[in-house]
One Martini backbone bead per residue (centre of mass of N, CA, C, O) as a GRO file, in nm:
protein
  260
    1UNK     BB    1  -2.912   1.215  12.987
    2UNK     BB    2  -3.133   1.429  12.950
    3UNK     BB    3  -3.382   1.708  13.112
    4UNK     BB    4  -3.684   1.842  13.060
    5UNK     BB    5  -3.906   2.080  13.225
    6UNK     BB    6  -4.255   2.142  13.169
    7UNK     BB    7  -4.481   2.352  13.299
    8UNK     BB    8  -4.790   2.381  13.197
    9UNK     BB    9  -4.830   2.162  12.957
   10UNK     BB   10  -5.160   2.156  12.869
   11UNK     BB   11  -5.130   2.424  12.762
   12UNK     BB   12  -5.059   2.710  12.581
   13UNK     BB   13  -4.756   2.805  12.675
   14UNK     BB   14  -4.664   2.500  12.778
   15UNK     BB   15  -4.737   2.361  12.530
   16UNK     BB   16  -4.565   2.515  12.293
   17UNK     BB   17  -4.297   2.436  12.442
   18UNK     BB   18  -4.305   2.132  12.429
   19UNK     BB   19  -4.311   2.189  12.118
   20UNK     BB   20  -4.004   2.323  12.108
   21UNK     BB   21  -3.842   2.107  12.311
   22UNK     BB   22  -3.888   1.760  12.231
   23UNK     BB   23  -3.569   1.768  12.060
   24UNK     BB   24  -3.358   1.870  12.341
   25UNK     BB   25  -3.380   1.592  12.473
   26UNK     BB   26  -3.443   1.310  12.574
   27UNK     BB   27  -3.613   1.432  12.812
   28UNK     BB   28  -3.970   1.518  12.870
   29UNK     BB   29  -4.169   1.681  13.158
   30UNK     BB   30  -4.487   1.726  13.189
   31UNK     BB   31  -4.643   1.944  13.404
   32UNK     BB   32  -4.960   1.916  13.583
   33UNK     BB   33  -5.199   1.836  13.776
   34UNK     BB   34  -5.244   1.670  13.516
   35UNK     BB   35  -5.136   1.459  13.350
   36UNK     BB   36  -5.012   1.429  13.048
   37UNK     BB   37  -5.124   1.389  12.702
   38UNK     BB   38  -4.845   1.306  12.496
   39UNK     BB   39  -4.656   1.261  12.264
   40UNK     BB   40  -4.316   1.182  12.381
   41UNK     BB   41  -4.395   1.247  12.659
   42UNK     BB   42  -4.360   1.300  12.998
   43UNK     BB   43  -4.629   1.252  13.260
   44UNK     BB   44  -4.690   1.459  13.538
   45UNK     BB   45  -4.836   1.521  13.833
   46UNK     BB   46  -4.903   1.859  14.015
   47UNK     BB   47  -4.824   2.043  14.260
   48UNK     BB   48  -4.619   2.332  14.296
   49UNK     BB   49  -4.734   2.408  14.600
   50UNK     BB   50  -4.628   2.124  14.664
   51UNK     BB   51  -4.329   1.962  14.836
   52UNK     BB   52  -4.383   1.690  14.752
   53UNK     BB   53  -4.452   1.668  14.475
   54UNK     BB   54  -4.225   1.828  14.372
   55UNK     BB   55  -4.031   1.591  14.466
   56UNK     BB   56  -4.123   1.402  14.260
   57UNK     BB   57  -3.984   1.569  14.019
   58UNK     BB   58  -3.723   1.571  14.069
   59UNK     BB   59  -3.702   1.241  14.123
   60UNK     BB   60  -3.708   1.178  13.862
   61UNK     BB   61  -3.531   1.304  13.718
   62UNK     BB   62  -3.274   1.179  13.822
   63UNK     BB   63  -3.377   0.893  13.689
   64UNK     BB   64  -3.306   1.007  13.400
   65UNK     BB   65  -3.080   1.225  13.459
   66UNK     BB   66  -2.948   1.567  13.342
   67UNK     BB   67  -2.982   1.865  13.398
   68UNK     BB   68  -3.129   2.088  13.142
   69UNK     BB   69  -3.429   2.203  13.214
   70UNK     BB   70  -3.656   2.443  13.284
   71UNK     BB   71  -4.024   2.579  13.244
   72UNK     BB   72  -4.189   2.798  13.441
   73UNK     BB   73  -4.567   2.830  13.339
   74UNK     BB   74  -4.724   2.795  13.594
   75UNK     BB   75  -5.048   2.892  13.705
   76UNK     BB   76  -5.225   3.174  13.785
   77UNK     BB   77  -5.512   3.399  13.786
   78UNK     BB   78  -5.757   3.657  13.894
   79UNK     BB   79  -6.037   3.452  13.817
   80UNK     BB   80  -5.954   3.157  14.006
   81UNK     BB   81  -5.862   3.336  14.252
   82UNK     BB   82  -5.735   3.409  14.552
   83UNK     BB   83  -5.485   3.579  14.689
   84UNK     BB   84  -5.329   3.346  14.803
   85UNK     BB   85  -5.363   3.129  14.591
   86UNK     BB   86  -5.183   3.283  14.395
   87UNK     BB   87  -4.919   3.291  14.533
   88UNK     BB   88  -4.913   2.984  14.612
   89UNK     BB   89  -4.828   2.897  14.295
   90UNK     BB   90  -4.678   3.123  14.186
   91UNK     BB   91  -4.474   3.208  14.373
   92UNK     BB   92  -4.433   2.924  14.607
   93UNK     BB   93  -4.393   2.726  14.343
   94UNK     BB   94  -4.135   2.835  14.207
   95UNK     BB   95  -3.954   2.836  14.486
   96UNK     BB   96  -3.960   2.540  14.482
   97UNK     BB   97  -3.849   2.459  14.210
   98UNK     BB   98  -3.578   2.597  14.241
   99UNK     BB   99  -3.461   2.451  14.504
  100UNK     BB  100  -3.501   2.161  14.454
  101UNK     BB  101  -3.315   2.194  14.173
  102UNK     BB  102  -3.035   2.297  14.268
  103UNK     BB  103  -2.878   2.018  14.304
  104UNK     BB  104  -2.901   1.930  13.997
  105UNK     BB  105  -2.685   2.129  13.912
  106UNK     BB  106  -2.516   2.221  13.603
  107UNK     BB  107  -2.313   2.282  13.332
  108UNK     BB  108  -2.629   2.423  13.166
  109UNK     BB  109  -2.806   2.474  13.304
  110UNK     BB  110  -3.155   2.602  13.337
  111UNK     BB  111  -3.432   2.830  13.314
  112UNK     BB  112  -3.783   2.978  13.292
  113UNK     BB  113  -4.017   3.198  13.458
  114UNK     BB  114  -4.334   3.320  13.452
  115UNK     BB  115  -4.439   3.589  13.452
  116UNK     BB  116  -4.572   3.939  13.383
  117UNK     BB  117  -4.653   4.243  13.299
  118UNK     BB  118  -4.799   4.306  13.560
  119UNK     BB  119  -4.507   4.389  13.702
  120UNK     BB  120  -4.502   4.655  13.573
  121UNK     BB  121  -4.748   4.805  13.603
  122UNK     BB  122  -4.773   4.814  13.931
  123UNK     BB  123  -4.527   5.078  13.913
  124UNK     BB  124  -4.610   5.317  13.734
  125UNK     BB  125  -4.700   5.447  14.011
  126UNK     BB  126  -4.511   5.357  14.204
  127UNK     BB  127  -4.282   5.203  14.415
  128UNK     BB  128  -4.363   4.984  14.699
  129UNK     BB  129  -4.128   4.884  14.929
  130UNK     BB  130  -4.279   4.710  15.133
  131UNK     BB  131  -4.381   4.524  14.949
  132UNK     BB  132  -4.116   4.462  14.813
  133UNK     BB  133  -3.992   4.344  15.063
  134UNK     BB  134  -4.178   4.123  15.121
  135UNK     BB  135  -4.185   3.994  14.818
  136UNK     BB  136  -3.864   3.862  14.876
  137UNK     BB  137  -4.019   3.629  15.105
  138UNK     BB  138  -4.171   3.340  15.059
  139UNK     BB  139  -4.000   3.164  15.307
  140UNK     BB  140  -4.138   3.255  15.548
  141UNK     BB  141  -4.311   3.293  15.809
  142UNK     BB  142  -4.690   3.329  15.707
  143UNK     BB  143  -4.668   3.465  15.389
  144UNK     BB  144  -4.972   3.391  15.308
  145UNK     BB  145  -5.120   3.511  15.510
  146UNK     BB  146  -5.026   3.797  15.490
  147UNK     BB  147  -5.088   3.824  15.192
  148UNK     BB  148  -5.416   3.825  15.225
  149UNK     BB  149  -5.439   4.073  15.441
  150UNK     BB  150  -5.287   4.280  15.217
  151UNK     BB  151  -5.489   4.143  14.980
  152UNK     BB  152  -5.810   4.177  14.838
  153UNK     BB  153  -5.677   4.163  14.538
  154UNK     BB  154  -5.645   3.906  14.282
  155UNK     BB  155  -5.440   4.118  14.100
  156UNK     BB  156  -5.263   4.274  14.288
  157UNK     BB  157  -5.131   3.983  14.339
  158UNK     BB  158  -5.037   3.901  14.078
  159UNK     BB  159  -4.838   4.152  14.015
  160UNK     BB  160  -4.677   4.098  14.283
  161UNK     BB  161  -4.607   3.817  14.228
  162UNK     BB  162  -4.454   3.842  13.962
  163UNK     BB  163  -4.249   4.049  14.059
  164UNK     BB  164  -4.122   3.826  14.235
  165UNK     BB  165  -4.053   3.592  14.018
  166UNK     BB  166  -3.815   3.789  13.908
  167UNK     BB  167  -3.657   3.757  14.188
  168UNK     BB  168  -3.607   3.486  14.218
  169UNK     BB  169  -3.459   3.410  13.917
  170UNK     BB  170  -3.285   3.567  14.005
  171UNK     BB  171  -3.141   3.426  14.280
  172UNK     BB  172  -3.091   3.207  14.105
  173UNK     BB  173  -2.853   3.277  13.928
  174UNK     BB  174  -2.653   3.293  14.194
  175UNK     BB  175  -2.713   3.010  14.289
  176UNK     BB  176  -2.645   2.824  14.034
  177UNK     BB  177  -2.379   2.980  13.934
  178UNK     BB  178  -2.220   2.766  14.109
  179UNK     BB  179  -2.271   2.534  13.901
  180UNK     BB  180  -2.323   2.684  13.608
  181UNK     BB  181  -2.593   2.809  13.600
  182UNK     BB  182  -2.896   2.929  13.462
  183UNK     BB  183  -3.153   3.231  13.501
  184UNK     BB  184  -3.473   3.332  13.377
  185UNK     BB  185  -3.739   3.526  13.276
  186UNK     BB  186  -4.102   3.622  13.161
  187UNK     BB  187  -4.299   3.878  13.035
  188UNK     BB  188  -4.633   3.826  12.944
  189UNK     BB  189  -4.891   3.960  12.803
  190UNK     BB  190  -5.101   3.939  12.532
  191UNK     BB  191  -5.210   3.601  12.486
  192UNK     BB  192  -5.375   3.343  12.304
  193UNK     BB  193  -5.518   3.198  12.544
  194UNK     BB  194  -5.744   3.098  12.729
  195UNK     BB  195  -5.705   3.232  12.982
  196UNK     BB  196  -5.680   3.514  12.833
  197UNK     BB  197  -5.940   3.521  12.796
  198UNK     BB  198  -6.080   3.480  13.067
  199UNK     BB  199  -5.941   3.791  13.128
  200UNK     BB  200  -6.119   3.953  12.882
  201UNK     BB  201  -6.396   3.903  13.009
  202UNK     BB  202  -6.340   4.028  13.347
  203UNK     BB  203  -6.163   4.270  13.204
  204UNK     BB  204  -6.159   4.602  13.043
  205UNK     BB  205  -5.838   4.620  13.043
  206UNK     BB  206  -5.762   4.476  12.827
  207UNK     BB  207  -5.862   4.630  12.568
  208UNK     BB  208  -5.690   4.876  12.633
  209UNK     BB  209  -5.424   4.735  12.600
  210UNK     BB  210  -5.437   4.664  12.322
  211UNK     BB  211  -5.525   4.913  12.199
  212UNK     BB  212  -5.208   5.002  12.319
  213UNK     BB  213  -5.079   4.824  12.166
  214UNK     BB  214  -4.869   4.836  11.879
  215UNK     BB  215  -4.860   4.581  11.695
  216UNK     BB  216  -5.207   4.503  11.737
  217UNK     BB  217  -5.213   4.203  11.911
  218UNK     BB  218  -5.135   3.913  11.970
  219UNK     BB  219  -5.019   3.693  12.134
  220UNK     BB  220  -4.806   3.382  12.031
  221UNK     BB  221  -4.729   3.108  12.205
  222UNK     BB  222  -4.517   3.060  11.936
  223UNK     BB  223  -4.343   3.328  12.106
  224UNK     BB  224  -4.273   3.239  12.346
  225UNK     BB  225  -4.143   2.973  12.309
  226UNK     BB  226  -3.880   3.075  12.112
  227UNK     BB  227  -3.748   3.222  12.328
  228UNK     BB  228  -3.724   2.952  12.551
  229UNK     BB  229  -3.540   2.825  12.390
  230UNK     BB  230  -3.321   3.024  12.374
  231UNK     BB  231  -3.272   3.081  12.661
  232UNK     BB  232  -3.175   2.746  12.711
  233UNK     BB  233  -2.970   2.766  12.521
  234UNK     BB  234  -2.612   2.821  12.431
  235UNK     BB  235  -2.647   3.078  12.309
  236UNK     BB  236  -2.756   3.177  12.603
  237UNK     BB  237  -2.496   3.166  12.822
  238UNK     BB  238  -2.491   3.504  12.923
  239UNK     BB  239  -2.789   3.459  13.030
  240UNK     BB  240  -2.873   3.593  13.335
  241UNK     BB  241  -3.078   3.754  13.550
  242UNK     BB  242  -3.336   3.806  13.405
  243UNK     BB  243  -3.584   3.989  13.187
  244UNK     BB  244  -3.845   3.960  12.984
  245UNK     BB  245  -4.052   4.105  12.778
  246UNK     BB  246  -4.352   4.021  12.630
  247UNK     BB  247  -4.599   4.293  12.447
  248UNK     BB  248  -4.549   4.486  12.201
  249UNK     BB  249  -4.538   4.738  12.393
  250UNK     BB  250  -4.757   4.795  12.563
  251UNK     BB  251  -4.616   4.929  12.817
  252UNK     BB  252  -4.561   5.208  12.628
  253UNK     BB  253  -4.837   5.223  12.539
  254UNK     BB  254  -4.954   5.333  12.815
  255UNK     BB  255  -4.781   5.538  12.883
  256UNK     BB  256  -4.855   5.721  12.675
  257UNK     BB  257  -5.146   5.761  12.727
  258UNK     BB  258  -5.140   5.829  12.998
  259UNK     BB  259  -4.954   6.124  12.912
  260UNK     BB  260  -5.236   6.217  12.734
   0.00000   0.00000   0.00000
């Protein structure tokens, strides 16, 4: 018996992949804050941010059967918290259940995390190798202190923590990999869900962004999940250790205003 995990399954992009991954195990594990209701699919509620939680999510996979992919959508945005609780969520969460997760690792299982556009946005104008090496142990002793006193803006800690999500999920492929496992990450940009609208009310740096996307509109749910699908498939299956952008080209069209 298979089993699929997706984090953030209430909503958005999260449950987009939920409906796009549900005849693809025996077992899909819905996973949210609140357990989720879903039709046809296991709801648990976590905080993926505390470890005993995240524990209670492994132990159930465990008790389900095989593990067959994680899906780790859960997040949250720089309107919502602050910069700790940021790191805290989005790093320290996504860190929590790649560990967890590994011992469950068998040939055949996958990742694929959540980053974001904005890890890529934030190196734009050059990369700062001090941060970089910071968010680089999300594991460090006092690390949540650490990043809270370095970050007064919960946007700048958004893109630092998404980028540091890139580095987990790339760390995760060389340990998963010895057991046959791959691990993965996906960074969208400008997506139509509920957080991102409340993210274009909040901020009009999203506007100009649009304005300068190529494709000329947002991205659909069900366009990220299509990826996610992808990626978790047997199809992908020399594919490890990677971002993809998922932007409409936003990140090149930004690049080119700036440089004009």
């Amino acid at each position: 018996m298979t089993v699929v995990v997706v984090t953030g399954a209430a909503r958005g992009m999260g449950r987009a992949c939920v409906d796009r991954l549900r005849d693809e195990a025996d077992h899909l594990v819905a996973v949210d804050l609140e357990a989720p209701d879903i039709e046809g699919v296991e709801g648990v509620a976590c905080d993926v941010s505390d470890p005993d939680s995240v524990s209670r999510v492994v132990d159930r996979v465990r008790e389900l059967g095989s593990f067959r992919s994680l899906v780790h959508a859960a997040g949250i945005s720089p309107t919502m918290a602050d910069s700790r609780r940021v790191f805290e969520v989005d790093l320290v969460g996504t860190q929590l259940l790649l560990d967890a997760l590994e011992p469950l690792v068998e040939p055949g299982s996958s990742a694929v995390c959540f980053a974001s556009s904005a890890a890529y946005h934030v190196t734009m104008l050059g990369l700062d190798a001090e941060l970089d090496a910071f968010v680089e142990d999300p594991r460090a002793d006092g690390f949540l202190d650490t990043a809270a006193a370095r970050f007064d803006d919960s946007g700048l800690a958004y893109a630092w923590a998404k980028r540091a999500v890139i580095r987990a999920a790339a760390r995760a492929a060389v340990a998963w990999g010895k057991a046959g496992g791959r691990a993965n990450s996906i960074s969208p940009g400008l997506i139509d869900t509920g957080m991102g609208r409340q993210e274009f009310e909040a901020q009009p740096i999203m506007q100009v962004m649009l304005d300068n996307t190529p494709v000329g509109r947002l991205g659909q749910p069900e366009e990220v999940a299509a990826l996610v699908a992808f990626l978790v498939s047997d199809e992908a299956s020399f594919i490890s250790g990677i971002d993809i952008l998922v932007d409409g080209g936003g990140l090149e069209g930004l690049r080119t205003m700036m440089k004009g």
